[in-house]
Short mmCIF file of C-alpha atoms and ligand atoms in Angstrom, two decimals:
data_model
loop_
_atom_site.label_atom_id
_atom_site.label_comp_id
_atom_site.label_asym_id
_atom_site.label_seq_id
_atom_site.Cartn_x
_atom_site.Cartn_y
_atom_site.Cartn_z
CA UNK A 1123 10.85 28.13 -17.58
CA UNK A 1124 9.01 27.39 -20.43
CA UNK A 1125 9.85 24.26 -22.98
CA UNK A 1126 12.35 25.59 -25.52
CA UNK A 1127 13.99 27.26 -23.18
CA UNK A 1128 14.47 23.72 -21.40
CA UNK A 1129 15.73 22.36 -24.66
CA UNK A 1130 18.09 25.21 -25.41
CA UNK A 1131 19.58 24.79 -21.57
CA UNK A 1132 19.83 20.43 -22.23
CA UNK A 1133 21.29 21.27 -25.52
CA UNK A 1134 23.88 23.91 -24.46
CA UNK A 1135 25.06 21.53 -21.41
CA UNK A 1136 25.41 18.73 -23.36
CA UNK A 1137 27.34 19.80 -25.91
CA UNK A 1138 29.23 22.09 -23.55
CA UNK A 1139 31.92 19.46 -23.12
CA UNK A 1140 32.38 19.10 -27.02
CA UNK A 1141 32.95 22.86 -27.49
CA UNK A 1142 35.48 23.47 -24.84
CA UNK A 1143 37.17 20.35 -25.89
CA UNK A 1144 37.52 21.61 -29.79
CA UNK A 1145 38.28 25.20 -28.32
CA UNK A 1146 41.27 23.74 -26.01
CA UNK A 1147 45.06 23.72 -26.80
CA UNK A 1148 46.01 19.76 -27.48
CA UNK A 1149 48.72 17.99 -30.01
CA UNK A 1150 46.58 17.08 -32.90
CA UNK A 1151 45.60 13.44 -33.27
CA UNK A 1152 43.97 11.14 -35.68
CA UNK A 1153 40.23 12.04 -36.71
CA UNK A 1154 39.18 8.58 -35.61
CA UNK A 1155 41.17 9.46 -31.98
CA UNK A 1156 38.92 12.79 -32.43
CA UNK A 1157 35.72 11.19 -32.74
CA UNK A 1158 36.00 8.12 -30.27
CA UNK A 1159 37.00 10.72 -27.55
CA UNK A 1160 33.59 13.10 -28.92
CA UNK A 1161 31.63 9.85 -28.81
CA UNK A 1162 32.86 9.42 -25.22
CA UNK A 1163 32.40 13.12 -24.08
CA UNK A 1164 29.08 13.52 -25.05
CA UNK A 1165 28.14 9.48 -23.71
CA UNK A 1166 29.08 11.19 -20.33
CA UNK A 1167 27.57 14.53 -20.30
CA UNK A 1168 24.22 12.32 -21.95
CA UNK A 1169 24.74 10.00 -18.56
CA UNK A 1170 25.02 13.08 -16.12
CA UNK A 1171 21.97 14.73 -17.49
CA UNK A 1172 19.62 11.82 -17.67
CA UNK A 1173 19.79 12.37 -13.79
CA UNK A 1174 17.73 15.37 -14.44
CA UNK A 1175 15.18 13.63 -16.58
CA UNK A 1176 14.39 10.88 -14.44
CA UNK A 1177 10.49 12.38 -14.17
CA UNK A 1178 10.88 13.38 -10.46
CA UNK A 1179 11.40 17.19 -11.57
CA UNK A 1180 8.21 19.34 -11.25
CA UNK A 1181 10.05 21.73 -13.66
CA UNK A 1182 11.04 19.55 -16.29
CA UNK A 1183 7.74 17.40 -16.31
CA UNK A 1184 5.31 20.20 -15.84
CA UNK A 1185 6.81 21.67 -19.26
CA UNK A 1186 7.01 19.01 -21.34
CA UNK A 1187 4.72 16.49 -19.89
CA UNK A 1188 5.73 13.14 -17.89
CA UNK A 1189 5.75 10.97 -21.19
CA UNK A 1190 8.19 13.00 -23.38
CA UNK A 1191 10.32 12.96 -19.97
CA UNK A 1192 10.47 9.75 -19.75
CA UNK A 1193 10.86 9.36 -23.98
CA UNK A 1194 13.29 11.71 -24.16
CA UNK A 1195 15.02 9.55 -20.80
CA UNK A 1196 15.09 6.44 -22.84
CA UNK A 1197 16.02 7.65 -25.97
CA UNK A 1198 19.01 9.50 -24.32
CA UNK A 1199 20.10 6.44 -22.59
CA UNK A 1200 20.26 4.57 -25.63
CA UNK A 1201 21.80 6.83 -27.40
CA UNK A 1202 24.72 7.48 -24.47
CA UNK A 1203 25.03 3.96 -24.86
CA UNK A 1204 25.42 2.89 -28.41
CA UNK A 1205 27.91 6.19 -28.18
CA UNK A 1206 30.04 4.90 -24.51
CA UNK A 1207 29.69 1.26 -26.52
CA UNK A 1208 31.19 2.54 -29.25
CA UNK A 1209 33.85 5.21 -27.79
CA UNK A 1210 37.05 2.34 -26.60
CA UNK A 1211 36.81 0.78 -30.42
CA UNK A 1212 37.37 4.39 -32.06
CA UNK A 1213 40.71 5.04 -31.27
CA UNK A 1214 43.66 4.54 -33.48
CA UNK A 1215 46.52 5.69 -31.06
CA UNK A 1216 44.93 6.68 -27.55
CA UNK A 1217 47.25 9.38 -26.04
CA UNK A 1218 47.57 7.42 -22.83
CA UNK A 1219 48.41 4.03 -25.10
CA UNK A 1220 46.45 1.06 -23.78
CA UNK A 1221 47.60 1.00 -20.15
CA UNK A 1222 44.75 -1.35 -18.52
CA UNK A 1223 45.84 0.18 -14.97
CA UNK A 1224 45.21 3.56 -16.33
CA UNK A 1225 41.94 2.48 -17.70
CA UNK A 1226 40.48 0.33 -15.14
CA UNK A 1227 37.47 2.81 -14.25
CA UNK A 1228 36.64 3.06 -17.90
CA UNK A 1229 36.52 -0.96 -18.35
CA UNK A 1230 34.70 -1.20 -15.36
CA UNK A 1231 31.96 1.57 -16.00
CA UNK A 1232 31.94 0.54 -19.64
CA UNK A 1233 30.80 -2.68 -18.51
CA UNK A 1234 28.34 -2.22 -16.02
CA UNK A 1235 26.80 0.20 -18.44
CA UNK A 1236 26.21 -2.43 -20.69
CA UNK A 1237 24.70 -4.53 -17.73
CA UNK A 1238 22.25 -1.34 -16.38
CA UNK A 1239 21.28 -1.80 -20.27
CA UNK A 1240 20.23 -4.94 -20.86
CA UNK A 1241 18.70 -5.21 -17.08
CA UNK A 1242 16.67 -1.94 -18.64
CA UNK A 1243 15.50 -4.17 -21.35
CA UNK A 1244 14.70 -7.18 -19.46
CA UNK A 1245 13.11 -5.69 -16.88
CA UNK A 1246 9.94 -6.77 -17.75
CA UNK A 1247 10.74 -10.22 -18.09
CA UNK A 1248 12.46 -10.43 -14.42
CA UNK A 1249 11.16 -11.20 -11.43
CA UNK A 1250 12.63 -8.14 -10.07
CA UNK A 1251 10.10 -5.89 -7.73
CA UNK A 1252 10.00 -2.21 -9.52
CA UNK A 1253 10.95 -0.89 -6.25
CA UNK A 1254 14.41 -2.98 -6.49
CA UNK A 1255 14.39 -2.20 -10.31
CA UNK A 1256 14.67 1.61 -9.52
CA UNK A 1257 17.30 1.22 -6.50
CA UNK A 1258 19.58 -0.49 -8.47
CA UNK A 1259 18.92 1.65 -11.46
CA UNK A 1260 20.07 4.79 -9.45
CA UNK A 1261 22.76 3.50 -7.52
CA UNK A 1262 24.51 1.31 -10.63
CA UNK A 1263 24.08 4.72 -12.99
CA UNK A 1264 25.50 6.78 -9.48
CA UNK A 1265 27.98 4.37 -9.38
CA UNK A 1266 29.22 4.39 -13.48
CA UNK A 1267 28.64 8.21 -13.67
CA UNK A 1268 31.92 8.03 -10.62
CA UNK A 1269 33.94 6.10 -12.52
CA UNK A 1270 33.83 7.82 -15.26
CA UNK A 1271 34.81 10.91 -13.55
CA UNK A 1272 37.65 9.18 -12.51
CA UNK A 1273 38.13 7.69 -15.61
CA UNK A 1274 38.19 11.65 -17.59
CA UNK A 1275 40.16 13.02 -14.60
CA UNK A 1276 42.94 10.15 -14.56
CA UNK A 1277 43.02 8.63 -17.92
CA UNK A 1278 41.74 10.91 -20.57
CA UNK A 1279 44.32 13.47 -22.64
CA UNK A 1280 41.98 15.99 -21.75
CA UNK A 1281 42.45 15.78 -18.40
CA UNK A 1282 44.81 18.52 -17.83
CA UNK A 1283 42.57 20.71 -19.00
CA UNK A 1284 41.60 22.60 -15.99
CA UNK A 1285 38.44 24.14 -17.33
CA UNK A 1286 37.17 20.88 -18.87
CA UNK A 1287 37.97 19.13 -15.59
CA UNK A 1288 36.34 21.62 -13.50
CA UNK A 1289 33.28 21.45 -15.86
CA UNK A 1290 33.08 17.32 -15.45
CA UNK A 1291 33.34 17.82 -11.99
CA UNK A 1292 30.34 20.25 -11.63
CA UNK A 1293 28.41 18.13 -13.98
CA UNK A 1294 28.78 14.95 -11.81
CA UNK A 1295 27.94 17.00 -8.34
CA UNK A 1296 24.86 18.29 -9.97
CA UNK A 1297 23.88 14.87 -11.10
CA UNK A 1298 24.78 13.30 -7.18
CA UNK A 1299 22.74 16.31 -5.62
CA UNK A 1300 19.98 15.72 -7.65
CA UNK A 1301 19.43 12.10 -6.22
CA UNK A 1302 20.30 13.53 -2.34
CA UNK A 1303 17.70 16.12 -3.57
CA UNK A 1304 14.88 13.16 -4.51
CA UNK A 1305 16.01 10.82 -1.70
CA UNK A 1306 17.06 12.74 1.36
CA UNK A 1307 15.67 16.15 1.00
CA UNK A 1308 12.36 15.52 -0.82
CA UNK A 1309 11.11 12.61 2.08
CA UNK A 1310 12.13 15.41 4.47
CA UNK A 1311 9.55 18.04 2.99
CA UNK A 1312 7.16 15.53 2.30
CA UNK A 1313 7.20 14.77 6.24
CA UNK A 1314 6.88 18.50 6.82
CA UNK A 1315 3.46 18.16 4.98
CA UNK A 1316 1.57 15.36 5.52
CA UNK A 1317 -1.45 13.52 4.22
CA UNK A 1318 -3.61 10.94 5.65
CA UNK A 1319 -6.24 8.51 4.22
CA UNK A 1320 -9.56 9.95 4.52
CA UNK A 1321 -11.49 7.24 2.87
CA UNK A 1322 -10.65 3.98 0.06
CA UNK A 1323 -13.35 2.45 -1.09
CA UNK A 1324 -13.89 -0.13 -4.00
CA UNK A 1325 -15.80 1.50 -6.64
CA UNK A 1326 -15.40 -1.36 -9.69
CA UNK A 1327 -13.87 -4.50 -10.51
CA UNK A 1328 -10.47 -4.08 -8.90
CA UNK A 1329 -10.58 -0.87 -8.53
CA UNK A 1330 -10.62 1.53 -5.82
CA UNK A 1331 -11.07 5.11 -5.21
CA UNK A 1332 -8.46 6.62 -2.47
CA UNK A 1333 -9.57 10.02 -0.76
CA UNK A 1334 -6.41 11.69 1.03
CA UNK A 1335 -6.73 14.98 3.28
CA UNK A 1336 -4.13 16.80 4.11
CA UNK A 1337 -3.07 17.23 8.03
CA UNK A 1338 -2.45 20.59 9.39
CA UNK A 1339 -1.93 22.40 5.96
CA UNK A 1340 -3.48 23.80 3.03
CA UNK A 1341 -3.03 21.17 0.80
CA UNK A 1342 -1.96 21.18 -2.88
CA UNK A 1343 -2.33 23.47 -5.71
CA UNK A 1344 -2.44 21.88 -9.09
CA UNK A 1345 -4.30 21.97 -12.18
CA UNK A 1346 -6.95 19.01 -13.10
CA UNK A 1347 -5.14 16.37 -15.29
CA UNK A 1348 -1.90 16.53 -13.21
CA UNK A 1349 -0.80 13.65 -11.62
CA UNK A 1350 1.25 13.48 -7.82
CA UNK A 1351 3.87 10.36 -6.43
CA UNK A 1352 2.09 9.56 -3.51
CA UNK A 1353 3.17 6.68 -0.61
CA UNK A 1354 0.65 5.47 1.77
CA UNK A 1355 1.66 3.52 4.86
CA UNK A 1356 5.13 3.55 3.90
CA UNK A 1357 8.09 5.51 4.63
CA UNK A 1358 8.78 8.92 3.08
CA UNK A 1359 11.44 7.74 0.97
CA UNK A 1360 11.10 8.23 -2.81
CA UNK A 1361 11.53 4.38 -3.49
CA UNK A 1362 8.44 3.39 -2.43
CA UNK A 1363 5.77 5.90 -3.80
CA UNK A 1364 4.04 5.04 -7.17
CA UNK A 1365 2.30 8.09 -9.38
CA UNK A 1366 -1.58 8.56 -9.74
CA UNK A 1367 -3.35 10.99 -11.85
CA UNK A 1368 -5.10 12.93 -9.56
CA UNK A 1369 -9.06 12.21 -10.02
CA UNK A 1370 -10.88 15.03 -8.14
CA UNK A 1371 -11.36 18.76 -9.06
CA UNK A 1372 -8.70 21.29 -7.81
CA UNK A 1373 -11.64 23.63 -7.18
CA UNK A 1374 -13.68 21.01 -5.05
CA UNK A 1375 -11.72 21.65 -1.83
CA UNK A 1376 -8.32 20.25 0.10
CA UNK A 1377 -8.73 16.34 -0.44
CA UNK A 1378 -7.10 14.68 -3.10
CA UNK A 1379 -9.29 11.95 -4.79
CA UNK A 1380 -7.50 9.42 -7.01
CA UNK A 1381 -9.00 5.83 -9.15
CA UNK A 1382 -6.39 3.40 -8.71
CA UNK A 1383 -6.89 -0.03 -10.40
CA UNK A 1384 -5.19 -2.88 -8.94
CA UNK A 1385 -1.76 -4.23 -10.58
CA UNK A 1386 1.49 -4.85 -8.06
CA UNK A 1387 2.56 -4.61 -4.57
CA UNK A 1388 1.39 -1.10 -3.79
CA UNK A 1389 -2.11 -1.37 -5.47
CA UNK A 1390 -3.60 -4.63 -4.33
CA UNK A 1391 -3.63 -3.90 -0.69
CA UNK A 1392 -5.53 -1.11 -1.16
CA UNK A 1393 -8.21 -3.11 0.40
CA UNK A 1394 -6.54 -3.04 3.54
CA UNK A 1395 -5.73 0.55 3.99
CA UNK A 1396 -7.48 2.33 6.99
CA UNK A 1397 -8.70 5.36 7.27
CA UNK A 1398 -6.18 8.13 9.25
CA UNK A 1399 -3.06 5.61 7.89
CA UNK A 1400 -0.15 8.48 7.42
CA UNK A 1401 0.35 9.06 3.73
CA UNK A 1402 3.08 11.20 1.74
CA UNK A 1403 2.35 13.64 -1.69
CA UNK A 1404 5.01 14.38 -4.29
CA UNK A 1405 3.78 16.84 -6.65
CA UNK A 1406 1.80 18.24 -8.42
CA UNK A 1407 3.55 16.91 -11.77
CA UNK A 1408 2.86 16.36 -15.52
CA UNK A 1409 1.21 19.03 -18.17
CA UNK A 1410 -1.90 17.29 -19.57
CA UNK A 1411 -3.46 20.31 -18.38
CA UNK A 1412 -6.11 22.44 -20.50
CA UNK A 1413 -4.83 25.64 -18.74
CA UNK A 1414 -3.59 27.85 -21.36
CA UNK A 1415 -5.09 25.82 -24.47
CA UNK A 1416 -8.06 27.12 -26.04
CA UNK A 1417 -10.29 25.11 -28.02
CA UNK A 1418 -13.85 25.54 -29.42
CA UNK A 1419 -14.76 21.91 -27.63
CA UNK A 1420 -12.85 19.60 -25.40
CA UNK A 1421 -13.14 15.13 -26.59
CA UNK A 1422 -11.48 13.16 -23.98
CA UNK A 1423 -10.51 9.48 -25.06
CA UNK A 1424 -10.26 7.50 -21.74
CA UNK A 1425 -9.76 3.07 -21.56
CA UNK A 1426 -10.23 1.62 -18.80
CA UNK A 1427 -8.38 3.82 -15.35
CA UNK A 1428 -7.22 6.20 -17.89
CA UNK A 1429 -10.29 7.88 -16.71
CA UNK A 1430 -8.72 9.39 -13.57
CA UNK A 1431 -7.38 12.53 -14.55
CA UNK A 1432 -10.37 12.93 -17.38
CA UNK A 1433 -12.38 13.01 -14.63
CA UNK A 1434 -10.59 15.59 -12.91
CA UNK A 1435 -10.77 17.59 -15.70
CA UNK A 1436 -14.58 16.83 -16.39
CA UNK A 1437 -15.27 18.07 -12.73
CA UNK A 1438 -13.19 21.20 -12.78
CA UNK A 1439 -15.15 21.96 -16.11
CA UNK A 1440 -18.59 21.61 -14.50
CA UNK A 1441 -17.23 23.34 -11.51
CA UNK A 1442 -16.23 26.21 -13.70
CA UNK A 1443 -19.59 26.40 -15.23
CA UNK A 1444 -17.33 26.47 -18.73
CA UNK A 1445 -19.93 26.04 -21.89
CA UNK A 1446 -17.82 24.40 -24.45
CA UNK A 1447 -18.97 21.47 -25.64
CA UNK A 1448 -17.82 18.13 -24.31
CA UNK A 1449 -17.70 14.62 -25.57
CA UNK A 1450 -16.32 11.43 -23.72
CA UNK A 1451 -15.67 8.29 -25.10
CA UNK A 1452 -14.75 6.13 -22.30
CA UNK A 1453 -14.04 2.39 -23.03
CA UNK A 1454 -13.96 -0.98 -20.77
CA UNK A 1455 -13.87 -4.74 -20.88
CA UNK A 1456 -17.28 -5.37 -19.01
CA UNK A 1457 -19.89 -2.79 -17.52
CA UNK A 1458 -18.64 -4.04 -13.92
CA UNK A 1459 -15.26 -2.03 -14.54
CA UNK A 1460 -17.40 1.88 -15.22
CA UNK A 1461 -16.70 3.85 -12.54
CA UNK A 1462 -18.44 6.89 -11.74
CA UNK A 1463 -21.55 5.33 -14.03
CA UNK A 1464 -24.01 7.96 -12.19
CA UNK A 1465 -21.94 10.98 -12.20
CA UNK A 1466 -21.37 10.81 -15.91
CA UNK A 1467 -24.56 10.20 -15.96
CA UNK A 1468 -25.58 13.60 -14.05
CA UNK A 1469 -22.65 15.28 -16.41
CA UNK A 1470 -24.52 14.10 -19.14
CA UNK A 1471 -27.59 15.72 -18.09
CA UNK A 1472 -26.74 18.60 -16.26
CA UNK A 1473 -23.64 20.02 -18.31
CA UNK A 1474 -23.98 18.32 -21.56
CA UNK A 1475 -21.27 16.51 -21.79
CA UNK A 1476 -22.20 13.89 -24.46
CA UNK A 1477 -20.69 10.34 -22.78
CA UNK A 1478 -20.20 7.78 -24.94
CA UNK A 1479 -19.40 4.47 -23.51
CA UNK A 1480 -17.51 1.35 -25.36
CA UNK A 1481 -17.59 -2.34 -23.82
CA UNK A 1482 -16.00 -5.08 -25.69
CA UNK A 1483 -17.83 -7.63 -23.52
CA UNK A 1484 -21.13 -6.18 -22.76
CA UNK A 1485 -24.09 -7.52 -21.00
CA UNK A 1486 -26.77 -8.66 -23.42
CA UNK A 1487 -29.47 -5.70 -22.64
CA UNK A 1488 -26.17 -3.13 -23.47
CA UNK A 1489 -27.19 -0.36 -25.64
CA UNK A 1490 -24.60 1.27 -25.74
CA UNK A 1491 -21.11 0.62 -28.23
CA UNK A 1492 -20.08 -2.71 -28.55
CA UNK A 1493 -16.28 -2.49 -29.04
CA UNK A 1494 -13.12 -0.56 -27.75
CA UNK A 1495 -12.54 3.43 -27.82
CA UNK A 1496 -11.05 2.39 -31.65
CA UNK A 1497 -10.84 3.95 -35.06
CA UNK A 1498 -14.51 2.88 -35.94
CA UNK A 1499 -15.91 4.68 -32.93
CA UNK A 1500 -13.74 8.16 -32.87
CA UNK A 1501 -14.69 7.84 -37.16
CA UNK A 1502 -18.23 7.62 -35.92
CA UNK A 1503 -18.54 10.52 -33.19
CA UNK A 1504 -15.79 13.21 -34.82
CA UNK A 1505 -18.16 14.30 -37.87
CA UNK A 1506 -18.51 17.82 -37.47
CA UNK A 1507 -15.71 19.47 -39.25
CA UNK A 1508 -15.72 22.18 -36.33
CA UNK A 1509 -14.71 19.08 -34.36
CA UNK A 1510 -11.06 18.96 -35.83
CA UNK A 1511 -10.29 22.48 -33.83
CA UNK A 1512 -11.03 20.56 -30.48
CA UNK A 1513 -8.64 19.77 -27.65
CA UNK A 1514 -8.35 15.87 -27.63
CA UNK A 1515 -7.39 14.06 -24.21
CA UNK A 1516 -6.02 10.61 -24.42
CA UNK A 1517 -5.45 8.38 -21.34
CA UNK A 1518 -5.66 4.57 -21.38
CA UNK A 1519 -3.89 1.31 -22.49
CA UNK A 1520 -0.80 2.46 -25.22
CA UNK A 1521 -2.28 0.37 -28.00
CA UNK A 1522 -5.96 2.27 -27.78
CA UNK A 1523 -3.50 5.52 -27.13
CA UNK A 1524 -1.96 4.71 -30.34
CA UNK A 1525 -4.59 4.11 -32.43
CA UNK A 1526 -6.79 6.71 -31.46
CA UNK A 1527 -4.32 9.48 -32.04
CA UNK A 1528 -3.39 7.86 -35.73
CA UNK A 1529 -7.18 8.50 -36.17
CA UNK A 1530 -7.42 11.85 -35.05
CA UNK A 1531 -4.51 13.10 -37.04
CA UNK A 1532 -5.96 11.19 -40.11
CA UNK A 1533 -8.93 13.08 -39.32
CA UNK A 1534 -7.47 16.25 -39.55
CA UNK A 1535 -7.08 17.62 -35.34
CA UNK A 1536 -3.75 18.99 -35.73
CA UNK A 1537 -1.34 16.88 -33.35
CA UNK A 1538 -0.98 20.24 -30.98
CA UNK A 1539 -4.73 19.89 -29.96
CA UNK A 1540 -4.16 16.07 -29.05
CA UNK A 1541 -2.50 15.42 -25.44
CA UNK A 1542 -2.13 12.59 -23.69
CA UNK A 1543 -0.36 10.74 -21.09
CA UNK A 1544 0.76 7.02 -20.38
CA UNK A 1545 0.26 5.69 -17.62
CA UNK A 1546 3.69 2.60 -18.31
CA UNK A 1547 6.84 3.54 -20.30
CA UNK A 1548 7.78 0.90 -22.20
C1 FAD B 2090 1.87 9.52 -14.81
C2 FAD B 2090 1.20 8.27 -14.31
C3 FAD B 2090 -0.08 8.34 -13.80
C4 FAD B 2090 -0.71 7.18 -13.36
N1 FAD B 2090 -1.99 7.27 -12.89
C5 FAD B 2090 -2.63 6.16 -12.48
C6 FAD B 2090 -3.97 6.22 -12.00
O1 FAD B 2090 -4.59 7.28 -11.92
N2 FAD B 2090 -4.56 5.07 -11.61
C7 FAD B 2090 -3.90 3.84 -11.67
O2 FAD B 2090 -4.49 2.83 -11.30
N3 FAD B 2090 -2.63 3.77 -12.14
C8 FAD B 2090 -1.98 4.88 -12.53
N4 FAD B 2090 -0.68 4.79 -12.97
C9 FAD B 2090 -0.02 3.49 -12.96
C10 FAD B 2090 0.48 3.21 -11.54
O3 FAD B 2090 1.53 4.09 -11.22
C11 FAD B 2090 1.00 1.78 -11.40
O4 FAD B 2090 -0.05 0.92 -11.70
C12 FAD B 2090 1.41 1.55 -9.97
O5 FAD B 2090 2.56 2.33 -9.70
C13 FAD B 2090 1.69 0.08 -9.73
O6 FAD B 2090 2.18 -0.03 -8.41
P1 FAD B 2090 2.27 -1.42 -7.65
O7 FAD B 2090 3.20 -1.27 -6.50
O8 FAD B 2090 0.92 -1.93 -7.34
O9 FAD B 2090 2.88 -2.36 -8.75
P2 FAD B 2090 4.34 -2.93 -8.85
O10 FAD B 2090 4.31 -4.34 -8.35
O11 FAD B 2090 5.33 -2.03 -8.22
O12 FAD B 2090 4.58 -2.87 -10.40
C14 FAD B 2090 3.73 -3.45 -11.36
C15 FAD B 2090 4.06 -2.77 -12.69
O13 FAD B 2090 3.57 -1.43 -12.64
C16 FAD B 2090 4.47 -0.54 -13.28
N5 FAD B 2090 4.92 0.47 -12.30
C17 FAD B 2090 5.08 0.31 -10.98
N6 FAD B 2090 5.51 1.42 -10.39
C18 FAD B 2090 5.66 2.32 -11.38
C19 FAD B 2090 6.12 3.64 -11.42
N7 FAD B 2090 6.55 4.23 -10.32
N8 FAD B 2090 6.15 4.28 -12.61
C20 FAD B 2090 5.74 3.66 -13.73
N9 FAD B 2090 5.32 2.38 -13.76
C21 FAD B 2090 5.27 1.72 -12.61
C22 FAD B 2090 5.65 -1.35 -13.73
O14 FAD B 2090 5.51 -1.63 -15.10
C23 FAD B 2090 5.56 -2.64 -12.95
O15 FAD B 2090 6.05 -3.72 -13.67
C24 FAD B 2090 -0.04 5.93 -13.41
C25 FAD B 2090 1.27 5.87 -13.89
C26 FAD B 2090 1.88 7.02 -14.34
C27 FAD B 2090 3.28 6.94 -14.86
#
């Protein structure tokens, strides 16, 4: 299914709703009793869908990417907010009057909406694990997207409407199935095909490199920059895996390689992993793939562990014997935190691949940048005007994402030839 198609199919089910509703026979009412019911109806079918765009959906993220997933998530939360906010204070004369019995599920949902909103927010600033952050993210918008099927069914003057009713009701099983789907049935299949730790070894300053092979089966297909959910030691269940751009070369055999810098839970006892612990692979997912995009030469912008899936896409390259020219600009604090130092090194010399690296506290005897992947730098490597036709990969800290893609655009790369992916949604 390709992209627009997606957006045609999110458009036409989300304003599905709205256009029966206008189509259907009711007594006419006030425009302001019009619009605070709209505002409500599409608050609801925004809520149901957002199930679908929670990131765990190979078809949805390999289309559009994991980061305009996850955009398009928030902004369509918000947005289904400010709307389900603002849909009680609309009406003028609400058909079924202002019975608080009646409208008990729609009080209650309303305001644990608002609470699933500001703990979004917050989130950062609690103390809350992400694991518990994601539970209780599920089951509270599980939880509101019921009562507000209660709420349409029982309360709402469009509830006699059988075809309306019947549509709500299909909308709300597709959005329940789709979290049995990632919880129960996905662990199960994962099970059916499982991984173990071949190797972890510390390969910089906090950081590790994690080799997984798969047990008894042929592994996975996906395309170099792709990233997979994986859980190692842990139970199957979707709660407790975390997703890692997936460093090794699809053409360099069954294992999967990934660079995993420590930060939480999950990633600082990497240390203590051993090899043949059981381990579990959602995936592949995202698009910042070069598959399908051609381009003269291929820059890749990588800070810090942002280098993982550049340097899957580096190997497959070199693999694939492919001539283009290739430039890497690869930035760090310190020269303790460059992984792979002797493999770029070998790129460098073998395929060409100009590597340029950026420390913003180097050593004294450093020749090479002093500074981050910034403006300055990109302005001083991008000076061929052949260079503007280039594929540019970005993957690193948001602000250096940020920056670097103002640049390239002020440059002149179109922003189709510029892909990237973040690695936090903020
Ligand atoms: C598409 C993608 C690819 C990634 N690739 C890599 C990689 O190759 N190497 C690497 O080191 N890191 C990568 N990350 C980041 C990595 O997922 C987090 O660092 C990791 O999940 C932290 O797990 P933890 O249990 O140690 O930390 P926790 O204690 O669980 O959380 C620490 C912080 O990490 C963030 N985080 C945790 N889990 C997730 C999650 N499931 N999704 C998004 N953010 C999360 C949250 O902001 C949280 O506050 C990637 C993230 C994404 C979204």
């Amino acid at each position: 299914m390709n992209a627009r198609l997606l957006i045609g199919l999110y458009l036409a089910v989300v304003l599905l709703p709205l256009v029966l509703s206008a189509l259907g026979a009711r007594p006419p009412r006030s425009v302001a009793d019009e619009l605070a019911a709209g505002a409500g109806m599409l608050a609801y079918a925004i809520l149901l869908t957002e199930f679908l765009l929670s990131g765990r959906f190979r078809t949805v993220s390999r289309q559009i990417g994991i980061d305009i997933t996850m955009r398009f998530h928030q902004l369509l939360a918000r947005s289904a907010v400010v709307l389900a906010l603002l849909h009680p204070f609309g009406y003028r004369n609400p058909s079924m009057g202002f019975d608080l019995s009646a409208l008990a599920t729609g009080i209650i949902a309303w305001a644990l909406l608002a609470l699933l909103f500001l703990m979004a927010i917050f989130r950062d600033r609690s103390d809350l694990r992400h694991e518990s952050w994601r539970l209780l993210h599920g089951i509270g918008a599980a939880v509101i997207a019921g009562l507000v099927l209660h709420h349409v069914l029982y309360a709402g003057s469009l509830a006699q409407d059988p075809v309306l009713a019947a549509l709500w009701i299909g909308l709300f099983a597709v959005a329940v199935l789709s979290l049995v789907f990632i919880y129960a049935i996905k662990p199960v299949l994962k099970r059916l095909r499982p991984w173990q730790v071949d190797s972890v070894r510390q390969i910089a300053e906090r950081t590790w490199e994690l080799t997984l092979a798969p047990r008894g089966h042929a592994g996975l297909r996906y395309r170099s920059g792709q990233f997979a959910w994986i859980s190692v030691g842990r139970s199957a269940i979707s709660l407790n895996d975390n997703p890692f751009s997936i460093a090794s070369a699809p053409g360099s055999g069954d294992r999967l390689q990934f660079v995993i810098k420590e930060l939480g839970d999950f990633t600082r006892t990497l240390g203590q992993i051993a090899p043949g612990t059981r381990a579990d692979v959602d995936g592949p997912h995202g698009n910042m793939v070069i598959t399908g995009r051609d381009a003269p030469g291929i820059a890749m912008i990588a800070g810090g562990v942002g280098i993982a899936p550049i340097l899957s896409i580096l190997r497959q390259l070199r693999l694939e014997d492919d001539l283009r020219p290739t430039l890497l600009l690869y930035g760090n604090r310190n020269a303790d935190q460059i992984v792979y130092r002797d493999e770029l090194d070998t790129l460098a010399r073998e395929h060409g691949t100009r590597v340029v690296h950026a420390l913003y506290e180097p050593p004294e005897d450093w020749d090479g940048y002093h500074g981050m992947c910034d403006a300055a730098l990109i302005r001083k490597v991008v000076t061929q005007p052949e260079m503007r036709q280039w594929l540019y990969i970005l993957c690193g800290p948001p602000a250096m994402m940020d920056s670097a893609e103002r640049t390239l655009i002020n440059l002149g790369v179109p922003a189709l030839n510029i892909i990237s992916e973040r690695f936090k949604y903020d």
